[in-house]
Amino acid sequence: MPHHEADANKISLVLELLTEHGFDRLAEAIQILLNEAMLIERSDYLNAAPYERAESRRGYANGFKPKRVASRVGELELRIPQVREAAEGGERFYPNALERGERGERALKLAIAEMYIGGVSTRRVQRVTEELCGLKITSPQVSRATQLLDEEISSWRSRPIGACPYLVLDARYKKVRIGGSVVTAAVLVAMAVREDGKRSIVGVSVATSEAEVHWREFLQSLVLRGLHGVRLFTSDDHPGIKAALASVFPGVAWQRCQCHMQRNAQSYVSKIVMKKDVAEDLRSIFNAPTMADADQIIKTIVVKYQDSEPRVAAWIEENIHEGLAVFQSPASHRRRLRTSNAVERLSKEIKRRTRVAGLFPNEAALLRLVTALAMEVSEDWEAGGQYLTMEQA
């Protein structure tokens, strides 16, 4: 049966354009070829050439619908062939060539989103897409493209958690525009060591501060997702965290990050020459083999600094036991639970990849980016080996 064949005049025109103008008229040549390819595809779909009478005809040509498509060679003015179906409820016609183009367009948007997630600034995204794809992408388009990730990200952020013996809490700060003002927002992160001994980022949130109400809402959201069986929390001593933990997880042990404690202690040392000695003495407490040994070392150190550094001695007496809750855990677990360094890799990724963004347009944009980074890091951890050998717990 004779079907629609390519128009020889149009093929000649394409060859003439390419021969005389080369790449300068490539977009126009592609436009002609695509329009002609869609006509041929419509004839094949109808099982009849234009104006042909055929019993096997599946429908009738019904004009064209104009469509502008951005492509790697420039913007194309396409004429999409329309079909009036012979029977209701049948398969709808849509050109495969254009469908592939739309998939490519969606893939490009996802790539732009991934570039943004990968730490490429909006201005650089615009330059790259113009140079490589022939497309001029605006800032709003980049922002809309990142929203394609929202469904997957939202699903990950609300996934069930389950039993996690250990949790490490941390916060980082980033500038966000809220209500016309620039504020410093807190990125709240919860890392868990699961029953299988592997690490996992179980929660990420963005709040206007580390106030108790924000940490409490964050922790409650983890409980609603099934978090249970926590034996120890590790974090710095921010009052918001401490109050929220006491409210949501009363009775669960809390370990104050020993790295933060070292830094805090240094601010109480009056003589620079004494800073190294104080740091070493604190390490001797943290590295004690048992809690009883740690208590004995504390008494000795307090006496040592009673006269020379009385503020240090008072600080140790008042604060040091907050950093010793880890002694309740197996000896093989202590070194990795006594600080919040377990989330340091994620913190570095957040710092590195958000540096190019500088100021985020809203909280949602910051949350989208940080969650995507958390997903990457968490998936690596979950696919890797054990962080702790839980058989010893």
GROMACS .gro file of N, CA, C and O in nm, residues 171-178 182-188 205-210 214 359-360 362-364 366-367 370:
model
  120
  171ALA      N    1   2.387   2.054   6.355
  171ALA     CA    2   2.324   2.164   6.284
  171ALA      C    3   2.428   2.246   6.210
  171ALA      O    4   2.541   2.260   6.257
  172ARG      N    5   2.390   2.296   6.094
  172ARG     CA    6   2.473   2.387   6.016
  172ARG      C    7   2.389   2.508   5.980
  172ARG      O    8   2.266   2.499   5.976
  173TYR      N    9   2.454   2.620   5.952
  173TYR     CA   10   2.379   2.744   5.926
  173TYR      C   11   2.405   2.794   5.784
  173TYR      O   12   2.518   2.797   5.737
  174LYS      N   13   2.294   2.836   5.718
  174LYS     CA   14   2.302   2.891   5.583
  174LYS      C   15   2.209   3.011   5.571
  174LYS      O   16   2.106   3.017   5.636
  175LYS      N   17   2.247   3.104   5.486
  175LYS     CA   18   2.167   3.225   5.467
  175LYS      C   19   2.052   3.199   5.371
  175LYS      O   20   2.071   3.142   5.263
  176VAL      N   21   1.932   3.243   5.411
  176VAL     CA   22   1.809   3.221   5.333
  176VAL      C   23   1.729   3.351   5.332
  176VAL      O   24   1.726   3.425   5.432
  177ARG      N   25   1.664   3.377   5.220
  177ARG     CA   26   1.574   3.493   5.212
  177ARG      C   27   1.434   3.451   5.258
  177ARG      O   28   1.374   3.362   5.199
  178ILE      N   29   1.384   3.514   5.362
  178ILE     CA   30   1.251   3.484   5.414
  178ILE      C   31   1.175   3.614   5.434
  178ILE      O   32   1.220   3.701   5.508
  182VAL      N   33   1.701   3.869   5.480
  182VAL     CA   34   1.800   3.761   5.477
  182VAL      C   35   1.823   3.715   5.620
  182VAL      O   36   1.859   3.795   5.707
  183VAL      N   37   1.799   3.587   5.645
  183VAL     CA   38   1.818   3.532   5.779
  183VAL      C   39   1.914   3.412   5.771
  183VAL      O   40   1.936   3.355   5.664
  184THR      N   41   1.969   3.376   5.884
  184THR     CA   42   2.054   3.258   5.893
  184THR      C   43   1.968   3.142   5.941
  184THR      O   44   1.923   3.142   6.056
  185ALA      N   45   1.945   3.046   5.854
  185ALA     CA   46   1.861   2.931   5.887
  185ALA      C   47   1.946   2.814   5.936
  185ALA      O   48   2.062   2.799   5.895
  186ALA      N   49   1.888   2.734   6.022
  186ALA     CA   50   1.958   2.616   6.075
  186ALA      C   51   1.918   2.492   5.997
  186ALA      O   52   1.799   2.466   5.977
  187VAL      N   53   2.017   2.418   5.951
  187VAL     CA   54   1.994   2.288   5.887
  187VAL      C   55   2.012   2.181   5.995
  187VAL      O   56   2.122   2.159   6.044
  188LEU      N   57   1.903   2.116   6.034
  188LEU     CA   58   1.906   2.015   6.139
  188LEU      C   59   1.925   1.877   6.076
  188LEU      O   60   1.856   1.842   5.980
  205SER      N   61   1.613   1.870   5.822
  205SER     CA   62   1.511   1.973   5.829
  205SER      C   63   1.577   2.109   5.824
  205SER      O   64   1.696   2.123   5.854
  206VAL      N   65   1.500   2.210   5.785
  206VAL     CA   66   1.548   2.348   5.785
  206VAL      C   67   1.456   2.429   5.875
  206VAL      O   68   1.334   2.423   5.862
  207ALA      N   69   1.513   2.502   5.969
  207ALA     CA   70   1.437   2.584   6.063
  207ALA      C   71   1.501   2.720   6.074
  207ALA      O   72   1.617   2.740   6.035
  208THR      N   73   1.426   2.814   6.129
  208THR     CA   74   1.480   2.950   6.141
  208THR      C   75   1.583   2.962   6.252
  208THR      O   76   1.653   3.062   6.261
  209SER      N   77   1.592   2.859   6.340
  209SER     CA   78   1.692   2.862   6.446
  209SER      C   79   1.703   2.723   6.507
  209SER      O   80   1.633   2.630   6.466
  210GLU      N   81   1.793   2.711   6.608
  210GLU     CA   82   1.805   2.586   6.682
  210GLU      C   83   1.723   2.591   6.812
  210GLU      O   84   1.753   2.518   6.907
  214HIS      N   85   1.197   2.395   6.749
  214HIS     CA   86   1.233   2.337   6.619
  214HIS      C   87   1.296   2.199   6.636
  214HIS      O   88   1.263   2.107   6.560
  359LEU      N   89   2.339   3.274   4.890
  359LEU     CA   90   2.210   3.304   4.951
  359LEU      C   91   2.102   3.222   4.883
  359LEU      O   92   2.087   3.226   4.760
  360PHE      N   93   2.025   3.148   4.961
  360PHE     CA   94   1.916   3.068   4.904
  360PHE      C   95   1.789   3.151   4.895
  360PHE      O   96   1.759   3.231   4.985
  362ASN      N   97   1.480   3.072   4.926
  362ASN     CA   98   1.378   3.037   5.024
  362ASN      C   99   1.421   2.912   5.100
  362ASN      O  100   1.521   2.848   5.065
  363GLU      N  101   1.345   2.876   5.203
  363GLU     CA  102   1.378   2.758   5.283
  363GLU      C  103   1.366   2.630   5.203
  363GLU      O  104   1.444   2.536   5.220
  364ALA      N  105   1.267   2.624   5.112
  364ALA     CA  106   1.244   2.503   5.032
  364ALA      C  107   1.364   2.471   4.945
  364ALA      O  108   1.403   2.355   4.929
  366LEU      N  109   1.680   2.550   5.000
  366LEU     CA  110   1.788   2.499   5.086
  366LEU      C  111   1.760   2.355   5.128
  366LEU      O  112   1.848   2.270   5.123
  367LEU      N  113   1.635   2.327   5.167
  367LEU     CA  114   1.600   2.192   5.210
  367LEU      C  115   1.615   2.093   5.096
  367LEU      O  116   1.662   1.980   5.116
  370VAL      N  117   2.003   2.027   5.050
  370VAL     CA  118   2.063   1.954   5.162
  370VAL      C  119   2.011   1.811   5.166
  370VAL      O  120   2.087   1.717   5.193
   0.00000   0.00000   0.00000
